[in-house]
Amino acid sequence: MILKSVSIDCVIFGFDGNSLKVLLSQNNPEETLKQLSEQDDYEDIKELYMEHPSLTDPRCWNVFGAHIPVDKDIDDFARELLLMATGMNDVFLNQYYCFGKVNRVPKNRVLTIGYYALINPAHHLIKKSIALNDLKWFKLDHLPKLSFDHGEIIKKALEHLRNEVRYKPIGFHLLPDKFTLTEFQTLYETILDKKMDTRNFRKKIAKMDLLIDTEEKQENVSHRAAKLYRFDEQIYNHLKAEGLKFRIE
Amino acid sequence: MILKSVSIDCVIFGFDGNSLKVLLSQNNPEETLKQLSEQDDYEDIKELYMEHPSLTDPRCWNVFGAHIPVDKDIDDFARELLLMATGMNDVFLNQYYCFGKVNRVPKNRVLTIGYYALINPAHHLIKKSIALNDLKWFKLDHLPKLSFDHGEIIKKALEHLRNEVRYKPIGFHLLPDKFTLTEFQTLYETILDKKMDTRNFRKKIAKMDLLIDTEEKQENVSHRAAKLYRFDEQIYNHLKAEGLKFRIE
DNA sequence: TCAAAAGTGTTTTGTCTACACCCATGC
DNA sequence: GCATGGGTGTAGACAAAACACTTTTGA
C-alpha cells in the first residue's frame, strides 16, 4: 500500500571535476508496466500511472521519485530510491523542502517531499536490474524537458545545496575519497559560481586543520603531481566540538 | 475533502521581552466536536478524531495544526491556520521540515509538514469564535505534556529559527513595530542563548545602516528613555541588492 | 540623590583581500 | 626545454573582541 497523496523526489547531484550534474530518469513505458506487474502494489501504482500519462511520457525526464509506502519512514524510503537509482548505499542525503501547490501535478493532488543527494559519479553504478527507466546525467545549465514542476524542484535543491555547502563540510561527498586542493577549490567555484583566489583558499583550508595529507600524489599527470588529501567526518566532528567553524564563501 | 495522510503543524513563536514562547492549543473535546459538526468536511475529520483519541485528550497540548484540504496550497493553508490561532494575517511564516516516521502517530500513517511563525504576542488576538481549543503561551523551557512527536516538532523548529535568525533579518517579526536597541539585543541573546557586548552589538547594527530612527523615545520608564527604531523590509531589500550581508552571531 | 538602564571610543587582535613568481612532471 | 598546472608569502584594509565610565530619567 502506498500513500497516494505524497511522494518523494530525490535530486541526485554529481560532480565530474568540471561541472555539476543531476541524474534524471526518462520514462520507458513498456518496461515500466512490465516491471510493475511483478510488484505487490501493482494496482495502486498502475492506477496512478494511468491517471498521469506524463509519468510515462517518453519525452519527459524526471527527478527520480516514487510514492511513499505506508510502512516506510520517509528517510528510509528516500535511501531506497537512491539505492535503486545509483546502486549506492552510503550516500549523503538531505530533506530540503515539501512541494505542495494544488496544481503542481495535473488532475491529482500530490505533495512531494524533496531530498537531495551528493555522490561522486565515478562510484555510481546504474543497476539495470532495478531500473524501470533510463538514467542519465545532465549538466544543470542544459536540462532536458522535464515533467511537472521538476524544474522547480531541481532549482530549489540547488539553492539549498549552495547555501549549505558554505557552512557544512558536505561538498566532500561530491569528490573522490582522495582529492587534490585544486579539485576541492574547483568544486566550490562550480557550486558557488565564482572564482576564488588560490592562495587565500588554501590558507583558509590549512587553518581549519581539517584535511588529512595522505602522503600520496597524483599519478600519470603531465604536470607537477598534486598532493592527495582525505576528509574524515569523525575528525571534523571532533574539531567542531572544540569550536571549529567551517565556512567557505 | 482533506488529505488523510498529510497534515500541517504551525509552531508559533512569540517573544515577550524576556523569553521565547510557543503558542500551544489544548483539546476541548466537547467544543471540538460541536464545532466540527457545523463544518463541511465533518465526516472526514470526525473519523480521524475518533481514530486518534489523543487528538482530543484534554491533558495533552498540541502544536496548532490540521489536515490539508485537497483544494488548498500548503502555504496558503498554513496561513489560514495561523489566522485561526492568532487572528493575525500578516505574519512571518516559514516551512522548515516534513516529519514522516511511520510511527509518529499511533495506528495511522500521517506525515506532517512543519511551519514556524514569528509574531509579537502583544498584537495577538485569540479569536474565540474560531478557536476549537484553548490556546496558551508556554516558555520553551517549561513545555507541558505534548501529543505525539510535538516535542520534536518544536525542537526542530527552534533549531531552524536559531540558524536562520543569524543570516536573515527575521528577528524583527518578534518585536513591536518600534523597538529599542536593547530590546533588539535581548531578543538575539535569548534566541541564541548567549550574552553579547552592548557596544560591539550596536556598532555592528549601526554599520549595517538598516534601522530607521523614529525620532521617538520610550515613555513612562523609570530610567533614561531609549530611542525607538523601526525595521523596514523594503529598505533591507534595497541594501541587500547593493551587497549588504546581514549577520549576527 | 538614588536606582536603573541608555549610550558611547579606543586599542588590540585576528581575518580577508590583493597580488606574482618559482617548482615539479610528462612529453 | 617547454607546456601545464602545483604550490607558496607579504602587506594593507577591515572586522571583531575586550573593556568602563558618563548620561538621562522617574521616583
Coordinates of C-alpha atoms (C1' of nucleotides) in Angstrom, one line a residue:
Chain A
M1 CA 0.0 0.0 0.0
I2 CA 1.2 3.4 -0.9
L3 CA 0.2 6.9 0.2
K4 CA -1.4 8.3 -2.9
S5 CA -1.2 11.9 -2.0
V6 CA 2.5 12.0 -1.1
S7 CA 5.7 11.2 -3.0
I8 CA 9.4 11.6 -2.5
D9 CA 11.7 13.0 -5.2
C10 CA 15.5 12.7 -5.0
V11 CA 17.6 15.3 -6.7
I12 CA 20.9 13.5 -7.2
F13 CA 23.9 15.8 -7.8
G14 CA 27.2 14.7 -9.1
F15 CA 30.4 16.5 -9.9
D16 CA 32.8 15.3 -12.6
G17 CA 35.6 17.7 -12.0
N18 CA 34.3 20.4 -14.2
S19 CA 30.6 20.8 -13.8
L20 CA 27.7 20.0 -11.5
K21 CA 25.2 17.5 -12.9
V22 CA 21.9 15.9 -12.0
L23 CA 20.9 12.3 -12.5
L24 CA 17.5 12.2 -14.2
S25 CA 15.3 9.3 -15.3
Q26 CA 13.4 9.0 -18.5
N27 CA 10.3 7.0 -18.8
N28 CA 10.2 3.8 -20.7
P29 CA 6.5 3.0 -20.7
E30 CA 6.7 -0.7 -21.8
E31 CA 9.4 -1.5 -19.4
T32 CA 7.7 0.4 -16.6
L33 CA 4.5 -1.5 -16.9
K34 CA 6.2 -4.9 -17.3
Q35 CA 8.2 -4.3 -14.1
L36 CA 5.1 -3.0 -12.3
S37 CA 3.2 -6.1 -13.0
E38 CA 5.7 -8.1 -10.9
Q39 CA 5.2 -6.0 -7.9
D40 CA 2.9 -6.3 -4.9
D41 CA 1.3 -2.9 -5.1
Y42 CA 0.8 -3.1 -8.8
E43 CA -2.8 -1.9 -8.8
D44 CA -2.1 1.2 -6.7
I45 CA 0.8 2.3 -8.8
K46 CA -0.8 1.3 -12.1
E47 CA -3.8 3.4 -11.3
L48 CA -1.5 6.4 -10.6
Y49 CA 0.3 5.9 -13.8
M50 CA -2.9 5.6 -15.8
E51 CA -4.1 8.9 -14.3
H52 CA -0.9 10.6 -15.2
P53 CA 0.2 9.9 -18.8
S54 CA 3.1 12.3 -18.4
L55 CA 4.6 10.0 -15.9
T56 CA 5.2 7.6 -18.7
D57 CA 5.7 10.2 -21.4
P58 CA 8.9 9.0 -23.0
R59 CA 9.9 12.6 -24.0
C60 CA 10.0 13.9 -20.4
W61 CA 12.8 13.4 -17.9
N62 CA 12.1 13.2 -14.2
V63 CA 13.7 13.7 -10.9
F64 CA 13.9 10.1 -9.5
G65 CA 10.9 9.6 -7.2
A66 CA 8.1 7.4 -6.1
H67 CA 5.1 7.3 -3.9
I68 CA 5.7 6.5 -0.2
P69 CA 4.7 3.0 1.1
V70 CA 2.6 3.3 4.2
D71 CA 5.0 1.1 6.2
K72 CA 8.2 3.0 5.5
D73 CA 9.8 6.0 7.1
I74 CA 10.3 8.8 4.6
D75 CA 14.1 9.0 5.2
D76 CA 14.5 5.2 4.8
F77 CA 12.4 5.2 1.6
A78 CA 14.4 8.1 0.2
R79 CA 17.5 6.0 0.7
E80 CA 15.9 3.0 -1.1
L81 CA 15.2 5.2 -4.0
L82 CA 18.8 6.3 -4.1
L83 CA 19.9 2.7 -4.0
M84 CA 17.7 1.9 -6.9
A85 CA 18.9 4.8 -9.0
T86 CA 22.6 4.6 -8.2
G87 CA 23.4 1.2 -6.7
M88 CA 25.0 3.2 -3.8
N89 CA 24.1 2.7 -0.1
D90 CA 26.3 5.1 1.8
V91 CA 25.3 8.4 0.4
F92 CA 24.8 11.9 1.7
L93 CA 21.1 12.6 1.6
N94 CA 19.2 15.6 2.9
Q95 CA 15.5 16.5 3.0
Y96 CA 15.1 20.1 1.9
Y97 CA 11.5 21.1 1.1
C98 CA 8.0 19.9 0.6
F99 CA 6.3 21.0 -2.6
G100 CA 2.5 21.3 -2.1
K101 CA 0.8 23.5 -4.6
V102 CA -2.6 22.2 -5.6
N103 CA -1.8 22.2 -9.3
R104 CA 1.8 21.0 -9.3
V105 CA 0.6 17.7 -10.8
P106 CA -2.4 18.0 -13.1
K107 CA -5.7 16.3 -12.1
N108 CA -4.5 14.8 -8.9
R109 CA -3.4 16.2 -5.5
V110 CA 0.1 15.0 -4.8
L111 CA 2.6 16.6 -2.5
T112 CA 6.2 15.7 -2.9
I113 CA 9.0 15.8 -0.4
G114 CA 12.3 16.9 -1.9
Y115 CA 15.6 15.3 -0.9
Y116 CA 18.9 16.0 -2.5
A117 CA 21.8 13.6 -2.6
L118 CA 25.5 14.2 -3.3
I119 CA 27.5 11.5 -5.0
N120 CA 30.7 11.0 -6.8
P121 CA 29.6 9.8 -10.3
A122 CA 32.7 7.7 -10.6
H123 CA 31.4 5.4 -7.9
H124 CA 28.0 5.2 -9.4
L125 CA 26.6 2.0 -10.9
I126 CA 23.3 2.0 -12.6
K127 CA 21.7 -1.3 -11.6
K128 CA 20.0 -2.3 -14.8
S129 CA 18.0 -5.0 -13.0
I130 CA 16.2 -2.5 -10.9
A131 CA 15.9 0.4 -13.2
L132 CA 12.4 0.9 -14.6
N133 CA 13.8 3.8 -16.5
D134 CA 16.7 5.1 -18.4
L135 CA 19.1 7.2 -16.3
K136 CA 21.3 9.9 -17.5
W137 CA 23.5 12.7 -16.1
F138 CA 22.6 16.3 -17.2
K139 CA 24.5 19.5 -16.7
L140 CA 22.5 21.9 -14.7
D141 CA 22.6 24.5 -17.4
H142 CA 21.5 22.1 -20.1
L143 CA 18.5 20.3 -18.6
P144 CA 16.1 18.5 -20.9
K145 CA 12.3 18.8 -21.0
L146 CA 11.1 17.9 -17.5
S147 CA 7.8 16.6 -16.1
F148 CA 5.5 18.7 -13.9
D149 CA 7.3 21.1 -11.6
H150 CA 10.6 19.1 -11.7
G151 CA 12.4 22.1 -12.9
E152 CA 11.4 24.0 -9.8
I153 CA 12.3 21.0 -7.6
I154 CA 15.8 20.9 -9.0
K155 CA 16.2 24.7 -8.8
K156 CA 15.2 24.7 -5.1
A157 CA 17.5 21.8 -4.4
L158 CA 20.4 23.7 -5.9
E159 CA 19.6 26.8 -3.8
H160 CA 19.7 24.6 -0.7
L161 CA 22.9 23.0 -1.7
R162 CA 24.5 26.4 -2.4
N163 CA 23.5 27.6 1.0
E164 CA 24.5 24.5 3.0
V165 CA 27.8 23.9 1.3
R166 CA 29.1 27.2 2.7
Y167 CA 28.6 26.2 6.4
K168 CA 28.8 22.5 6.5
P169 CA 31.5 20.2 5.1
I170 CA 29.2 18.3 2.7
G171 CA 31.0 19.2 -0.5
F172 CA 33.4 16.3 0.1
H173 CA 30.7 13.8 -0.8
L174 CA 30.9 15.0 -4.4
L175 CA 34.6 14.3 -4.6
P176 CA 36.6 11.1 -4.8
D177 CA 37.9 9.8 -1.4
K178 CA 41.3 11.2 -2.2
F179 CA 41.4 14.6 -3.9
T180 CA 43.7 17.5 -4.6
L181 CA 43.2 21.0 -3.2
T182 CA 42.7 22.2 -6.8
E183 CA 39.8 19.8 -7.2
F184 CA 38.4 21.0 -3.9
Q185 CA 38.6 24.6 -4.9
T186 CA 37.1 23.9 -8.4
L187 CA 34.2 22.2 -6.7
Y188 CA 33.4 25.3 -4.6
E189 CA 33.9 27.6 -7.6
T190 CA 31.5 25.5 -9.6
I191 CA 28.8 25.2 -6.9
L192 CA 29.0 28.9 -5.8
D193 CA 29.6 30.0 -9.3
K194 CA 32.5 32.3 -8.5
K195 CA 36.3 32.5 -8.9
M196 CA 38.4 32.2 -5.7
D197 CA 42.0 33.2 -5.0
T198 CA 44.1 30.0 -4.8
R199 CA 46.4 31.2 -2.1
N200 CA 43.7 32.6 0.1
F201 CA 41.6 29.4 -0.4
R202 CA 44.5 27.2 0.6
K203 CA 45.3 29.3 3.7
K204 CA 41.7 29.1 4.9
I205 CA 41.6 25.3 4.5
A206 CA 45.0 24.9 6.1
K207 CA 44.0 26.9 9.1
M208 CA 41.0 24.7 9.7
D209 CA 43.3 21.8 10.1
L210 CA 40.6 19.6 8.6
L211 CA 42.2 17.6 5.8
I212 CA 44.4 14.6 6.2
D213 CA 47.5 14.5 4.0
T214 CA 47.5 11.0 2.5
E215 CA 51.3 11.3 1.7
E216 CA 50.3 10.3 -1.8
K217 CA 50.4 12.2 -5.1
Q218 CA 48.6 12.2 -8.4
E219 CA 50.0 9.8 -10.9
N220 CA 50.2 9.9 -14.7
V221 CA 49.5 13.6 -15.0
S222 CA 51.5 15.7 -17.4
H223 CA 52.5 18.3 -14.9
R224 CA 53.7 18.6 -11.4
A225 CA 51.7 15.9 -9.4
A226 CA 49.4 17.4 -6.7
K227 CA 49.2 16.0 -3.2
L228 CA 46.1 14.0 -2.3
Y229 CA 44.0 14.7 0.8
R230 CA 41.3 13.0 2.6
F231 CA 38.3 14.3 4.6
D232 CA 37.2 12.4 7.7
E233 CA 33.8 13.0 9.1
Q234 CA 34.8 11.9 12.6
I235 CA 37.8 14.3 12.7
Y236 CA 35.5 17.1 11.7
N237 CA 33.1 16.2 14.5
H238 CA 36.0 16.4 17.0
L239 CA 37.1 19.7 15.7
K240 CA 33.6 21.0 15.6
A241 CA 33.1 20.1 19.3
E242 CA 36.1 22.2 20.0
G243 CA 34.5 25.2 18.3
L244 CA 35.7 24.9 14.7
K245 CA 33.6 27.0 12.4
F246 CA 33.6 25.6 8.8
R247 CA 32.9 28.4 6.4
I248 CA 33.8 28.8 2.7
E249 CA 32.1 31.6 0.8
Chain B
M1 CA -12.2 16.8 1.4
I2 CA -9.0 16.5 3.2
L3 CA -5.8 14.5 2.7
K4 CA -5.9 12.0 5.4
S5 CA -2.2 11.2 5.3
V6 CA -0.8 14.7 5.5
S7 CA -1.2 17.5 8.0
I8 CA 0.4 20.9 8.7
D9 CA 1.6 21.9 12.1
C10 CA 2.4 25.6 12.9
V11 CA 4.9 26.2 15.6
I12 CA 4.1 29.8 16.6
F13 CA 6.9 31.6 18.4
G14 CA 6.5 34.8 20.4
F15 CA 8.8 37.0 22.4
D16 CA 7.6 39.0 25.4
G17 CA 10.8 40.9 26.1
N18 CA 12.4 38.3 28.3
S19 CA 11.8 34.9 26.9
L20 CA 10.8 33.0 23.8
K21 CA 7.5 31.2 23.9
V22 CA 5.3 28.9 21.8
L23 CA 1.6 29.1 21.4
L24 CA 0.0 25.7 22.0
S25 CA -3.5 24.5 21.9
Q26 CA -5.2 22.2 24.3
N27 CA -8.0 20.0 23.3
N28 CA -11.5 20.7 24.4
P29 CA -13.3 17.6 23.2
E30 CA -16.9 18.7 23.5
E31 CA -16.3 22.1 21.9
T32 CA -14.2 20.4 19.1
L33 CA -16.9 18.0 18.1
K34 CA -19.6 20.7 18.4
Q35 CA -17.7 23.0 16.0
L36 CA -16.8 20.1 13.7
S37 CA -20.5 19.2 13.2
E38 CA -21.0 22.6 11.6
Q39 CA -18.3 22.1 9.0
D40 CA -18.5 20.7 5.6
D41 CA -15.9 18.0 6.0
Y42 CA -17.2 16.9 9.3
E43 CA -17.3 13.2 8.5
D44 CA -13.7 13.1 7.3
I45 CA -12.4 15.0 10.3
K46 CA -14.6 13.2 12.8
E47 CA -13.3 9.9 11.6
L48 CA -9.8 11.0 12.2
Y49 CA -10.6 12.2 15.6
M50 CA -12.3 9.0 16.5
E51 CA -9.2 7.1 15.4
H52 CA -6.9 9.2 17.5
P53 CA -8.3 9.7 21.0
S54 CA -5.1 11.6 21.9
L55 CA -6.1 14.3 19.5
T56 CA -8.9 15.1 21.9
D57 CA -7.1 14.1 25.1
P58 CA -7.7 17.1 27.3
R59 CA -4.4 16.7 29.2
C60 CA -2.2 17.0 26.1
W61 CA -1.2 20.2 24.4
N62 CA -0.6 20.4 20.7
V63 CA 1.3 22.4 18.1
F64 CA -1.6 24.1 16.2
G65 CA -2.3 22.0 13.1
A66 CA -4.8 20.3 10.9
H67 CA -5.1 18.1 7.9
I68 CA -4.7 19.7 4.5
P69 CA -7.8 20.2 2.3
V70 CA -7.4 18.8 -1.2
D71 CA -8.1 22.2 -2.8
K72 CA -5.6 24.3 -0.9
D73 CA -1.9 25.0 -1.4
I74 CA 0.0 24.1 1.7
D75 CA 1.5 27.6 2.2
D76 CA -2.0 29.1 1.9
F77 CA -3.5 26.7 4.3
A78 CA -0.6 27.2 6.8
R79 CA -1.6 30.9 6.8
E80 CA -5.2 30.0 7.4
L81 CA -4.2 28.0 10.4
L82 CA -2.2 31.0 11.7
L83 CA -5.2 33.3 11.2
M84 CA -7.3 30.9 13.2
A85 CA -4.8 30.6 16.0
T86 CA -3.8 34.2 16.3
G87 CA -6.3 36.4 14.4
M88 CA -3.3 37.8 12.5
N89 CA -2.9 37.9 8.8
D90 CA 0.4 39.4 8.0
V91 CA 2.8 37.1 9.7
F92 CA 6.2 35.7 9.1
L93 CA 5.8 32.1 8.2
N94 CA 8.3 29.5 7.0
Q95 CA 8.2 25.9 6.1
Y96 CA 11.1 24.1 7.7
Y97 CA 10.7 20.3 7.7
C98 CA 8.5 17.3 6.9
F99 CA 8.1 14.7 9.7
G100 CA 7.4 11.3 8.2
K101 CA 8.3 8.4 10.6
V102 CA 5.9 5.6 10.3
N103 CA 5.0 5.5 14.0
R104 CA 5.0 9.2 14.8
V105 CA 1.2 9.0 15.2
P106 CA 0.0 5.7 16.6
K107 CA -2.2 3.5 14.4
N108 CA -2.4 5.8 11.4
R109 CA 0.2 6.9 8.9
V110 CA 0.2 10.7 8.9
L111 CA 3.1 12.9 7.7
T112 CA 3.2 16.4 9.0
I113 CA 4.7 19.5 7.4
G114 CA 6.2 21.8 9.9
Y115 CA 6.0 25.6 9.6
Y116 CA 7.2 28.1 12.1
A117 CA 5.7 31.6 12.6
L118 CA 7.1 34.6 14.3
I119 CA 4.8 37.0 16.0
N120 CA 4.7 39.7 18.5
P121 CA 2.4 38.4 21.2
A122 CA 1.2 42.0 22.0
H123 CA -0.5 42.1 18.6
H124 CA -2.1 38.7 19.0
L125 CA -5.8 38.3 19.4
I126 CA -7.2 34.9 20.2
K127 CA -10.4 34.8 18.1
K128 CA -12.6 32.9 20.4
S129 CA -15.2 32.5 17.7
I130 CA -12.9 30.3 15.7
A131 CA -10.9 28.6 18.3
L132 CA -11.9 25.0 18.7
N133 CA -9.3 24.8 21.5
D134 CA -7.8 26.6 24.4
L135 CA -4.7 28.5 23.4
K136 CA -1.8 29.4 25.7
W137 CA 1.7 30.6 25.6
F138 CA 4.5 28.4 27.1
K139 CA 8.1 29.2 27.7
L140 CA 10.3 26.9 25.7
D141 CA 12.0 25.5 28.9
H142 CA 8.7 24.8 30.6
L143 CA 6.6 22.9 28.0
P144 CA 3.6 20.9 29.1
K145 CA 2.8 17.3 28.2
L146 CA 2.6 17.2 24.4
S147 CA 0.8 15.0 22.0
F148 CA 2.7 12.6 19.7
D149 CA 6.0 13.9 18.5
H150 CA 5.1 17.5 19.0
G151 CA 8.1 18.0 21.3
E152 CA 10.4 17.0 18.4
I153 CA 8.5 19.3 16.1
I154 CA 9.0 22.3 18.4
K155 CA 12.7 21.4 19.0
K156 CA 13.4 21.2 15.3
A157 CA 11.6 24.5 14.6
L158 CA 13.8 26.1 17.2
E159 CA 16.9 24.8 15.6
H160 CA 15.8 26.2 12.3
L161 CA 14.9 29.6 13.9
R162 CA 18.3 29.7 15.6
N163 CA 20.0 29.1 12.4
E164 CA 18.0 31.4 10.2
V165 CA 17.9 34.4 12.5
R166 CA 21.7 34.7 12.2
Y167 CA 21.7 35.3 8.5
K168 CA 18.3 36.8 7.7
P169 CA 16.6 39.8 9.4
I170 CA 13.6 37.8 10.5
G171 CA 14.0 38.5 14.3
F172 CA 12.2 41.8 13.8
H173 CA 8.9 40.0 13.4
L174 CA 9.1 39.0 17.1
L175 CA 9.4 42.7 18.2
P176 CA 6.9 45.5 18.3
D177 CA 7.0 47.8 15.2
K178 CA 9.1 50.3 17.2
F179 CA 11.7 48.9 19.5
T180 CA 14.9 49.9 21.3
L181 CA 18.3 48.6 20.6
T182 CA 18.4 46.9 24.0
E183 CA 15.2 45.0 23.2
F184 CA 16.8 44.0 19.9
Q185 CA 19.9 42.8 21.6
T186 CA 18.0 40.9 24.3
L187 CA 16.0 39.2 21.5
Y188 CA 19.2 37.9 20.0
E189 CA 20.7 36.9 23.3
T190 CA 17.5 35.0 24.1
I191 CA 17.3 33.1 20.8
L192 CA 21.0 32.3 20.5
D193 CA 21.3 31.8 24.3
K194 CA 24.4 33.8 24.7
K195 CA 25.5 37.2 26.1
M196 CA 26.7 39.9 23.7
D197 CA 28.7 43.0 24.2
T198 CA 26.5 46.1 24.0
R199 CA 29.0 48.4 22.4
N200 CA 30.0 45.9 19.8
F201 CA 26.5 44.9 19.1
R202 CA 25.4 48.5 18.5
K203 CA 28.4 49.2 16.3
K204 CA 27.6 46.2 14.1
I205 CA 23.9 47.3 13.7
A206 CA 24.9 50.9 13.1
K207 CA 27.3 49.9 10.3
M208 CA 24.6 48.0 8.5
D209 CA 22.6 51.2 8.2
L210 CA 19.5 49.1 8.5
L211 CA 17.3 50.6 11.2
I212 CA 15.3 53.8 10.9
D213 CA 15.4 56.2 13.8
T214 CA 11.8 57.1 14.5
E215 CA 12.9 60.2 16.4
E216 CA 10.7 58.9 19.3
K217 CA 11.6 57.7 22.7
Q218 CA 10.2 55.4 25.3
E219 CA 7.7 56.9 27.6
N220 CA 6.9 56.2 31.3
V221 CA 10.0 54.3 32.0
S222 CA 11.8 54.9 35.3
H223 CA 15.2 55.5 33.8
R224 CA 16.7 57.2 30.8
A225 CA 14.3 56.7 27.9
A226 CA 15.7 54.8 24.9
K227 CA 15.4 55.8 21.3
L228 CA 12.9 53.8 19.2
Y229 CA 13.8 52.3 15.9
R230 CA 11.9 50.7 13.0
F231 CA 12.9 48.0 10.6
D232 CA 11.7 48.2 7.0
E233 CA 11.7 45.1 4.8
Q234 CA 11.9 47.2 1.6
I235 CA 14.9 49.2 2.8
Y236 CA 16.6 45.9 3.7
N237 CA 15.9 44.5 0.2
H238 CA 17.5 47.6 -1.3
L239 CA 20.5 47.3 0.8
K240 CA 20.8 43.6 0.1
A241 CA 20.7 44.3 -3.6
E242 CA 23.7 46.5 -3.1
G243 CA 25.5 43.7 -1.3
L244 CA 24.7 44.1 2.4
K245 CA 25.4 40.9 4.4
F246 CA 23.2 40.6 7.4
R247 CA 24.9 38.6 10.1
I248 CA 24.5 38.5 13.8
E249 CA 26.1 35.7 15.7
Chain C
dT1 C1' 20.0 61.9 45.3
dC2 C1' 19.5 57.4 44.1
dA3 C1' 18.4 53.5 41.1
dA4 C1' 18.2 51.7 36.6
dA5 C1' 19.1 51.4 32.2
dA6 C1' 21.0 54.2 27.9
dG7 C1' 24.6 55.4 25.4
dT8 C1' 29.4 55.9 23.8
dG9 C1' 35.5 55.2 21.9
dT10 C1' 39.9 53.2 21.7
dT11 C1' 43.2 49.6 21.4
dT12 C1' 44.4 45.1 20.3
dT13 C1' 43.9 41.1 17.7
dG14 C1' 42.7 38.4 14.1
dT15 C1' 40.8 37.7 9.4
dC16 C1' 40.3 38.9 4.5
dT17 C1' 42.0 40.7 0.2
dA18 C1' 45.1 41.6 -3.4
dC19 C1' 48.8 40.2 -5.8
dA20 C1' 53.4 37.3 -8.9
dC21 C1' 56.7 34.1 -9.2
dC22 C1' 59.2 29.5 -8.9
dC23 C1' 58.5 24.3 -8.9
dA24 C1' 57.8 19.6 -10.5
dT25 C1' 56.4 16.5 -14.0
dG26 C1' 55.5 14.3 -18.7
dC27 C1' 56.0 14.7 -23.3
Chain D
dG1 C1' 63.2 22.6 -23.0
dC2 C1' 58.5 23.7 -22.9
dA3 C1' 53.8 23.4 -21.6
dT4 C1' 50.8 22.6 -17.7
dG5 C1' 49.1 23.1 -13.5
dG6 C1' 51.1 22.9 -8.3
dG7 C1' 52.5 25.4 -4.7
dT8 C1' 53.9 29.4 -1.8
dG9 C1' 54.3 34.8 1.4
dT10 C1' 53.6 39.5 2.5
dA11 C1' 51.5 44.0 3.2
dG12 C1' 47.4 46.7 3.9
dA13 C1' 42.4 47.0 4.9
dC14 C1' 38.9 45.7 7.5
dA15 C1' 36.3 43.5 11.2
dA16 C1' 35.8 41.5 15.8
dA17 C1' 36.8 41.4 20.7
dA18 C1' 37.9 43.3 25.0
dC19 C1' 36.9 46.7 28.1
dA20 C1' 34.5 51.3 31.9
dC21 C1' 32.5 55.3 32.5
dT22 C1' 29.0 59.2 31.9
dT23 C1' 24.2 60.5 30.8
dT24 C1' 19.3 60.7 31.4
dT25 C1' 15.1 59.9 33.6
dG26 C1' 11.5 58.9 37.2
dA27 C1' 10.6 58.0 41.8

